[in-house]
XYZ file of C-alpha atoms in Angstrom:
468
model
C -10.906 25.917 -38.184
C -13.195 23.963 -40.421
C -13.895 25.330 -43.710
C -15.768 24.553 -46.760
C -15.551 25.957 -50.191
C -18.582 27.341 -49.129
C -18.922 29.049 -45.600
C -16.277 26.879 -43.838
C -17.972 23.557 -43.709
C -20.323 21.481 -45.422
C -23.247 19.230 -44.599
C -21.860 16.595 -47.475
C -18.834 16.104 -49.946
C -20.021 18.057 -52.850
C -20.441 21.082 -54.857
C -21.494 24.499 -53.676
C -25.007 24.370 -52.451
C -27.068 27.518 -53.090
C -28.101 29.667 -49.850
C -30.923 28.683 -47.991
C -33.596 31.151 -47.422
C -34.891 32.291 -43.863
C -33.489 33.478 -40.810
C -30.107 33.176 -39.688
C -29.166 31.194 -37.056
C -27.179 27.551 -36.363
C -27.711 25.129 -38.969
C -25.900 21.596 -39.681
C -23.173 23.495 -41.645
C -22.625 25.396 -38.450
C -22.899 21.946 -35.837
C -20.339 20.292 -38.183
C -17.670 22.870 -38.074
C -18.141 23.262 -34.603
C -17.472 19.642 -33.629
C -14.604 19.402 -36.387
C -13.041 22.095 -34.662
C -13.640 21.015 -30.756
C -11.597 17.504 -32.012
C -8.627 17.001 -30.310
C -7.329 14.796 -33.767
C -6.570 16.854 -36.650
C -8.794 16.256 -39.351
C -9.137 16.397 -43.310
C -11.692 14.851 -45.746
C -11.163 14.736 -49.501
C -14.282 14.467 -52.236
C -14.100 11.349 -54.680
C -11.752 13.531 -57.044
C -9.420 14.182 -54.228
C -10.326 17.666 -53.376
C -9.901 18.690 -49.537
C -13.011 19.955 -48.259
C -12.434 19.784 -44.827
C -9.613 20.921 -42.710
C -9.840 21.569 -38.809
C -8.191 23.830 -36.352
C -5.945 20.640 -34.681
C -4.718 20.214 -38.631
C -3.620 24.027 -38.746
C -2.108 24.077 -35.790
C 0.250 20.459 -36.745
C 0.680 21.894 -40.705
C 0.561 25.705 -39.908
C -1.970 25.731 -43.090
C -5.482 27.252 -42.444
C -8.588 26.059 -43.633
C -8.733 29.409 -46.034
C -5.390 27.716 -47.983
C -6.625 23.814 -47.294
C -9.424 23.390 -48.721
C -10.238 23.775 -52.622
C -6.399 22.100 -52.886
C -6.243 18.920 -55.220
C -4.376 16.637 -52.666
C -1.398 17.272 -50.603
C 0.928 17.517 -53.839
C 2.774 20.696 -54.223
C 2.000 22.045 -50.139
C 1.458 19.428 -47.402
C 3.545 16.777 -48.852
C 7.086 16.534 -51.153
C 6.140 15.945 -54.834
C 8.056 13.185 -55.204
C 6.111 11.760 -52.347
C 2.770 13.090 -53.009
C 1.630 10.089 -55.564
C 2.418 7.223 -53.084
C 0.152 9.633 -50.257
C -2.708 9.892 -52.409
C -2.832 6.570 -53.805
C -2.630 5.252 -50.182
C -5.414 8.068 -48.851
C -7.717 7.560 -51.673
C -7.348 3.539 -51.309
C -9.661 3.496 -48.951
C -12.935 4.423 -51.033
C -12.810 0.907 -52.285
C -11.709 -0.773 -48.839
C -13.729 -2.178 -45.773
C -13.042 -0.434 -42.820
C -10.074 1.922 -41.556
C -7.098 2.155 -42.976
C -3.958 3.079 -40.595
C -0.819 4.241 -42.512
C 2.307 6.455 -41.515
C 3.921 9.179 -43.374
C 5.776 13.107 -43.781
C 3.846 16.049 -44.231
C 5.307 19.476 -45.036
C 4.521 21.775 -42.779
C 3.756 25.892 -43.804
C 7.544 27.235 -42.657
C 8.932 23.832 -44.991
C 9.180 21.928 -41.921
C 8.530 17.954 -41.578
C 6.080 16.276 -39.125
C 6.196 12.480 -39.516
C 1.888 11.566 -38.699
C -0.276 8.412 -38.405
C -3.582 8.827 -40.213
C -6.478 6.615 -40.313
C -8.320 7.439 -43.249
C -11.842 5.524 -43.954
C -14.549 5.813 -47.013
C -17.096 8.964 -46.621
C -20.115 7.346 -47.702
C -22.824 8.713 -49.741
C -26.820 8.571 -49.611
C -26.503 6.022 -52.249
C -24.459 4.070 -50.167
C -21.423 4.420 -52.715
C -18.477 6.052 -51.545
C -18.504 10.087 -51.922
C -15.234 11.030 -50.532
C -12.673 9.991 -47.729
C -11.680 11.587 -44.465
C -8.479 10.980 -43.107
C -7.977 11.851 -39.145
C -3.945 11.964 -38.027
C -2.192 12.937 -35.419
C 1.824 13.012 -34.913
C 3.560 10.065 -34.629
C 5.037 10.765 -31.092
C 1.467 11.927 -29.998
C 0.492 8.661 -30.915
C 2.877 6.341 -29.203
C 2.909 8.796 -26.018
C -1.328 7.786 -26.027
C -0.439 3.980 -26.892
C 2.099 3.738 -23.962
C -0.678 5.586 -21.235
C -2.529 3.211 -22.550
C -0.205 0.387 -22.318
C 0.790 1.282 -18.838
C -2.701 1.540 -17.630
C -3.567 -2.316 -18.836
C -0.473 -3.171 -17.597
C -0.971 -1.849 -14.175
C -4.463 -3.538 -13.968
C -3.433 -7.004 -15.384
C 0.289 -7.962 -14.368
C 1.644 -5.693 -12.359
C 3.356 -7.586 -8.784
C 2.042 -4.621 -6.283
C -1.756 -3.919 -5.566
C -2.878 -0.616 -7.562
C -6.642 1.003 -6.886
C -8.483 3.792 -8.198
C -10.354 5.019 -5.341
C -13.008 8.089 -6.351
C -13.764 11.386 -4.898
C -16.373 9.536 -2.271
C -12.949 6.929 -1.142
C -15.035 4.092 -2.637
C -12.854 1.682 -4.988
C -13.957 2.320 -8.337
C -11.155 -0.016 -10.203
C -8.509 -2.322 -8.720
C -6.208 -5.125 -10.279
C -5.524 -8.917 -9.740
C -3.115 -8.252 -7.075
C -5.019 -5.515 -4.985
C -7.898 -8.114 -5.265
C -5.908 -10.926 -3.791
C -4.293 -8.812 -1.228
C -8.191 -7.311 0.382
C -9.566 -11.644 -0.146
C -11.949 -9.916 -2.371
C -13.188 -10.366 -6.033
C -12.192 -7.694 -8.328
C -15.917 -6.689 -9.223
C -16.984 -7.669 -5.588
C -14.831 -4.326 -4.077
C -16.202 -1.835 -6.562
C -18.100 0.731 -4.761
C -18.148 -0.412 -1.567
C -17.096 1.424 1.811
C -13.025 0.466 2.452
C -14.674 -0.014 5.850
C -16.396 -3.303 4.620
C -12.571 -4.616 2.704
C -10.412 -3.988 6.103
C -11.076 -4.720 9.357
C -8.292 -2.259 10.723
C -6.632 0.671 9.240
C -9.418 2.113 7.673
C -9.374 5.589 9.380
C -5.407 6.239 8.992
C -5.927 5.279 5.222
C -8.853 7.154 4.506
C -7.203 10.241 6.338
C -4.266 10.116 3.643
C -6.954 10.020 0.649
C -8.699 12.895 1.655
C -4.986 14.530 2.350
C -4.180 13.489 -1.425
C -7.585 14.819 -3.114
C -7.054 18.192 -1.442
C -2.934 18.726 -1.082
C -1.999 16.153 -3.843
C 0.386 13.313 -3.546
C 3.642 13.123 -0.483
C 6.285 13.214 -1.164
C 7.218 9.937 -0.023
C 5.480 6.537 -0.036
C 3.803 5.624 3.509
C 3.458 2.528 5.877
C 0.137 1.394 6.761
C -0.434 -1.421 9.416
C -4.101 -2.821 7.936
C -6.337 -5.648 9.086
C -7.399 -8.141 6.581
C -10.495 -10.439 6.630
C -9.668 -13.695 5.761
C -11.059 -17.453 5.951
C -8.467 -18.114 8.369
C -9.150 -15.191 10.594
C -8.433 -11.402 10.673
C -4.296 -11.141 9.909
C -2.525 -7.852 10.522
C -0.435 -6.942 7.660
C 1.987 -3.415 6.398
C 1.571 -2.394 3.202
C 3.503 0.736 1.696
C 1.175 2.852 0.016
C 2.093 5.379 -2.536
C -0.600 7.628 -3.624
C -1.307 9.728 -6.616
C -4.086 12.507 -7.512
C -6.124 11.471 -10.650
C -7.321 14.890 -12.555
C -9.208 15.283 -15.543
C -7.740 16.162 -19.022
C -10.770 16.891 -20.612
C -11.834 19.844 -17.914
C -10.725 22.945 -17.819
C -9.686 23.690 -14.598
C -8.075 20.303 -12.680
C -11.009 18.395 -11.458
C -9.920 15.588 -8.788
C -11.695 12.093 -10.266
C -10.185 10.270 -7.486
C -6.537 8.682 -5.899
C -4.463 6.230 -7.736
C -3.522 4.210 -4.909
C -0.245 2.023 -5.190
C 0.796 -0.447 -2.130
C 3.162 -3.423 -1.655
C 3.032 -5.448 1.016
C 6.087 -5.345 2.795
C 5.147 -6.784 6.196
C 7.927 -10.088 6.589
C 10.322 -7.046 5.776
C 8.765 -5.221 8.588
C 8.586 -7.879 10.716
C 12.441 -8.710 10.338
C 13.089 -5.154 10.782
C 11.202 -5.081 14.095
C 12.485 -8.245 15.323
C 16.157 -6.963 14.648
C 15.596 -3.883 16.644
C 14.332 -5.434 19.353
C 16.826 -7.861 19.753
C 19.242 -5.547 19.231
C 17.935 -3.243 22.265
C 17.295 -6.746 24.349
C 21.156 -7.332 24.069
C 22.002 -4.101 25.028
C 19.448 -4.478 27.784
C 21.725 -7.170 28.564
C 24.911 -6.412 28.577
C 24.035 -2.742 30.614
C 22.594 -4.976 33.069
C 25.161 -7.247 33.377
C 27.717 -4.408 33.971
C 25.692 -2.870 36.327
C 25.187 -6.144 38.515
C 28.875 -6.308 38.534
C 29.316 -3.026 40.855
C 26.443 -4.544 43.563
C 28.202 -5.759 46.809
C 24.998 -7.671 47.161
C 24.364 -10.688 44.998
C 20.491 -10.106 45.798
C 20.460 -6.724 45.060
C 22.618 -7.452 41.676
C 18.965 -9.816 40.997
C 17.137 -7.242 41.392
C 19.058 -4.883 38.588
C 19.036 -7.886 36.029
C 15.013 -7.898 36.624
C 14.712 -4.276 36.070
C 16.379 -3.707 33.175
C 14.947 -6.572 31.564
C 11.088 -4.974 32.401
C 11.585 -1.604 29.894
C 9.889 -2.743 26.829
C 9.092 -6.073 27.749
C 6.550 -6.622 30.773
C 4.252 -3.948 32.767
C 5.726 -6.757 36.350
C 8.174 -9.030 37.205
C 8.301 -11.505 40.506
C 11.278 -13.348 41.873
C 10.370 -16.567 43.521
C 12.748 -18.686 45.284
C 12.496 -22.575 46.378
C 11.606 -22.913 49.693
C 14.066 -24.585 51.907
C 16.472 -24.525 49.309
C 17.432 -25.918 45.565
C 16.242 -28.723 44.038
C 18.218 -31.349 42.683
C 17.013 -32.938 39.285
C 14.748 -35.789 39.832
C 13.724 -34.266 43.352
C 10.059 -34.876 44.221
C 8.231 -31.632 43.934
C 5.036 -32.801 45.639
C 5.345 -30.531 48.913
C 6.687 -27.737 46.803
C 6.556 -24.187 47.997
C 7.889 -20.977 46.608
C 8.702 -17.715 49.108
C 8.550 -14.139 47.381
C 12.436 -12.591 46.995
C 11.851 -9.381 44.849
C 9.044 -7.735 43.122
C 8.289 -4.396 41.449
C 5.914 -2.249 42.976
C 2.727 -2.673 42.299
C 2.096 1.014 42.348
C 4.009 3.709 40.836
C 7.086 2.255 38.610
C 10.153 2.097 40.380
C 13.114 -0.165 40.925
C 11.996 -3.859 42.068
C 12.251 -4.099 46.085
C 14.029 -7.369 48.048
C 11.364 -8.702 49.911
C 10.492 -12.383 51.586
C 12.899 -11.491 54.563
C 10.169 -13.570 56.888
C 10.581 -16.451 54.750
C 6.493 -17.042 54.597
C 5.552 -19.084 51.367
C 3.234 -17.550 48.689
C -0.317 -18.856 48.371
C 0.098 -20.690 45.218
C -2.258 -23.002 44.059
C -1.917 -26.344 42.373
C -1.719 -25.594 38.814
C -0.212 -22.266 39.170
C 1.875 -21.218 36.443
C 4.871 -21.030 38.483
C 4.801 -24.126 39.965
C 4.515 -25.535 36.946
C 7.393 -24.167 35.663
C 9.199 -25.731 38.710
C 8.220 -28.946 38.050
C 9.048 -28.939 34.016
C 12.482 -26.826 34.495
C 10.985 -24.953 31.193
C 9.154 -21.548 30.840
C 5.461 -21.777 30.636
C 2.849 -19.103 29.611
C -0.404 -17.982 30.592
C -2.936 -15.641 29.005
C -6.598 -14.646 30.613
C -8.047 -14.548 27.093
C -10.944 -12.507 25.859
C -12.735 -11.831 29.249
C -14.720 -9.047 30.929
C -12.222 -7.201 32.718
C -13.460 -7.995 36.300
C -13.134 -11.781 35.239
C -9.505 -10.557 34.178
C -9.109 -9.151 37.603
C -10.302 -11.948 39.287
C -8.417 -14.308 37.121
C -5.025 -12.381 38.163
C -5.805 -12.327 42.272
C -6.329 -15.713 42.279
C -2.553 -16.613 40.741
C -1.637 -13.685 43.407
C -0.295 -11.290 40.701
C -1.187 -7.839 40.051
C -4.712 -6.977 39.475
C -3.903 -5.692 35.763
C -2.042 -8.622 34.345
C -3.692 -10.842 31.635
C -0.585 -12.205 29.968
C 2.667 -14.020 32.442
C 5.535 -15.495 31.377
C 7.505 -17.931 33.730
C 11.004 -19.058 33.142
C 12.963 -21.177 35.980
C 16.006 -20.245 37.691
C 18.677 -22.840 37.279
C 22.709 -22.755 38.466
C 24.848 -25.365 38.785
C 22.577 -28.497 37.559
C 20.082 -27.017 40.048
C 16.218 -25.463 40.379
C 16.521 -22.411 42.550
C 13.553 -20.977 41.744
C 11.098 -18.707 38.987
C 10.798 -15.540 37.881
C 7.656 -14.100 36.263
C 7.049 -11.725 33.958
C 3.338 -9.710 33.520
C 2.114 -7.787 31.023
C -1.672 -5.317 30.837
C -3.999 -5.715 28.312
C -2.194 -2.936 26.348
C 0.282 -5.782 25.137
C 0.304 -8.055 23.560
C 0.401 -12.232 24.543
C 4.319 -13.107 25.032
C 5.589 -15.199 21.730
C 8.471 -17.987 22.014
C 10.784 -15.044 20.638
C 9.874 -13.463 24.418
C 10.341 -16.415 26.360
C 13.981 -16.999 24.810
C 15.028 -13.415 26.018
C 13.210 -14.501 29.428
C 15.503 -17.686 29.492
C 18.587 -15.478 28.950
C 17.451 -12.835 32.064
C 16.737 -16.148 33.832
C 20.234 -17.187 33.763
C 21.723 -13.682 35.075
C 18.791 -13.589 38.097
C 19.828 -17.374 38.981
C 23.344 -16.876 38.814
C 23.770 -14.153 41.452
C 20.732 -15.550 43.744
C 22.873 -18.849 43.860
C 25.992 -16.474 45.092
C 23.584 -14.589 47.428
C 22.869 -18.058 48.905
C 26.551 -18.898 49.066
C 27.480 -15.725 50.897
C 24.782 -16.306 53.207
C 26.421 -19.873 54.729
C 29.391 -17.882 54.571
């Protein structure tokens, strides 16, 4: 409560003013008490003899002492402060009538029960029409108050200046309304640039499954838990796909009554090389396996073409939509063996269809229509893998681009790795993928190498037991 000696506040340090006549109603007595009282500081002011003439409701409820027993009280001597303190107080309070500026200064006060709250004031001049000082006030607050503001405050500028992960403050309409250094680096964007504009225009991808966890954090709050988002980001070099684990937090008001949502804190690292590794481990890791199941269930086939066959299907799950077997025509090739009358016949292939286990086939011996330049011969004639991709076509150039190599309509990525045993070329295999993959990497045609050796190995026994 704000008080006067008066009628609980007055418009100016001074004596007792005698009552205006007319109606009642608000006057400036009435607008200063009321905003003494809505301030969320505690407040005092003192005339030039040291008298307290103001006291508000945030200093009765640190001190316990209303306005009734504040104000009229010669200092803090005797009441709000010990009186072998209370000299030093005043003489630092009052010290500011004849100094520029606020004054900041720490201190006890007694509070009513005989407790001790230790505040930090800043206490300024009051001054009057003359331009001479009239009085002081002195706002304060306690100390840990204080520091517990400073280090919000601290955080905050930290957050926005130095901190090593991207942080953004995106408002109720999911438009970035603040965002540090490294968020700013991180979207290839200026920090003022970003600032109110769609996250449609900052990412290229990602922007629905992002969005979709703001509007989940302005209405449920924040998970429990931060998440992994796969993003697109524009670049000079290009769009790049990157994972960035976001942590979110709901921003409320502390000035409104009732928790008004201002927006999402939103808090990401980018943590895609770690995802990447992780990836790349699991799949090898399953690839192996792949591998070794394979190679145990080749060694129960009576057939060395049928034990082919297994190595090529379980090398398809998770890697290729196809595979083909193709075997030298009339027989291995010997390094340095001309190549120019090269033909390849057909030995297994999965259906084209329905999935299923890959089918022997080439019994007739007929050579497939390959044409110069085809991937597969190719890879004959370098003994290395070699890789082919349609590119960004229409799809019935796609189509057209796979019936001419004689491979399944739907392919648009191959992979061919040579079949080699015993110093010799016995032939390819291919692998296809569908435009749902994507183009196969180096990592891909290692593993193809590896399934390469296992296919060549038992075709060169197959061909063994045959002059048997």
């Amino acid at each position: 409560m704000s008080a006067s000696r008066r009628s609980g506040a007055t418009d100016e340090l001074g004596p007792d003013e005698p009552e205006r006549a007319g109606p009642v109603g608000p006057d400036g007595s009435d607008l200063l008490a009321a905003l003494l009282d809505g301030m969320d500081a505690a407040l005092c002011a003192f005339d030039a003899d040291g008298v307290v003439t103001h006291w508000n409701r945030e200093a009765e409820r640190i001190l316990g002492w209303t306005a009734a027993e504040a104000v009229g009280r010669h200092g803090f001597a005797g009441w709000a402060v010990r009186s072998a303190d209370a000299e030093e107080v005043e003489a630092r309070l009052m010290s500011a009538m004849e100094a520029p500026g606020r004054q900041v200064h720490e201190f006890a006060l007694l509070t009513k029960d005989g407790g001790r709250v230790l505040v930090r004031t800043q206490s300024a001049a009051v001054r009057g029409p003359d331009g001479k000082a009239a009085g002081v006030y002195c706002a304060f607050s306690e100390v840990h108050t204080q520091i517990d503001l400073e280090r919000s405050i601290a955080l905050s500028e930290a957050l926005f200046e130095d901190a090593s992960w991207g942080v953004v403050l995106v408002d109720a309409d999911l438009r970035p309304a603040v965002l540090n250094a490294h968020a700013a680096r991180s979207l290839g964007i200026g920090r003022t640039s970003a600032l109110g504009r769609p996250l449609g225009e900052l990412l290229a991808q990602g922007v629905e499954e992002l969005e979709s966890a703001l509007t989940h954090v302005l209405a449920e709050g924040a998970p429990p838990a931060p998440a992994e988002i796969w993003v697109g980001v524009r670049t000079p070099e290009g769009e790049q796909r990157r994972c960035w684990r976001c942590g979110f937090v709901r921003l409320a008001s502390p000035l409104a009554e009732e928790p008004v949502p201002l927006g999402v804190a939103w808090l990401f690292q980018d943590v895609t090389e770690t995802k990447q590794g992780e990836q790349e481990a699991a799949q090898l890791r399953f690839r192996t396996n792949q591998l070794h199941r394979a190679a145990r269930a080749a060694a129960e086939c009576e057939d060395p073409a049928e034990a082919a066959t297994v190595h090529l299907d379980f090398a398809l799950a998770g890697f290729a939509d196809h595979a083909l077997i193709d075997r030298v025509a009339g027989g291995a090739l010997a390094d340095g063996e001309a190549t120019a009358a090269l033909r390849l016949v057909r030995v297994a292939a999965t259906p084209s269809g329905a999935p299923g286990p890959s089918l022997l086939t080439g019994r007739a011996g007929l050579p497939v229509r390959y044409a110069p330049g085809h991937p597969a011969l190719q890879c004959v004639e370098r003994t290395g893998s070699v890789r082919a991709s349609v590119g960004a076509v229409p799809p019935e150039q796609a189509r057209e681009w796979a019936a001419a190599r004689q491979w399944p309509t739907d392919a648009v990525h191959a992979l061919c790795a040579v079949l080699r045993s015993r110093g010799r070329t016995l032939g390819v295999v291919t692998f296809l993928r569908g435009g749902a993959r994507s183009q196969f990497e180096r990592a891909d045609a290692v593993h193809a190498e590896d399934v390469a050796v296992r296919i060549a190995a038992a075709l060169d026994l197959a061909g063994a037991t045959e002059k048997t």
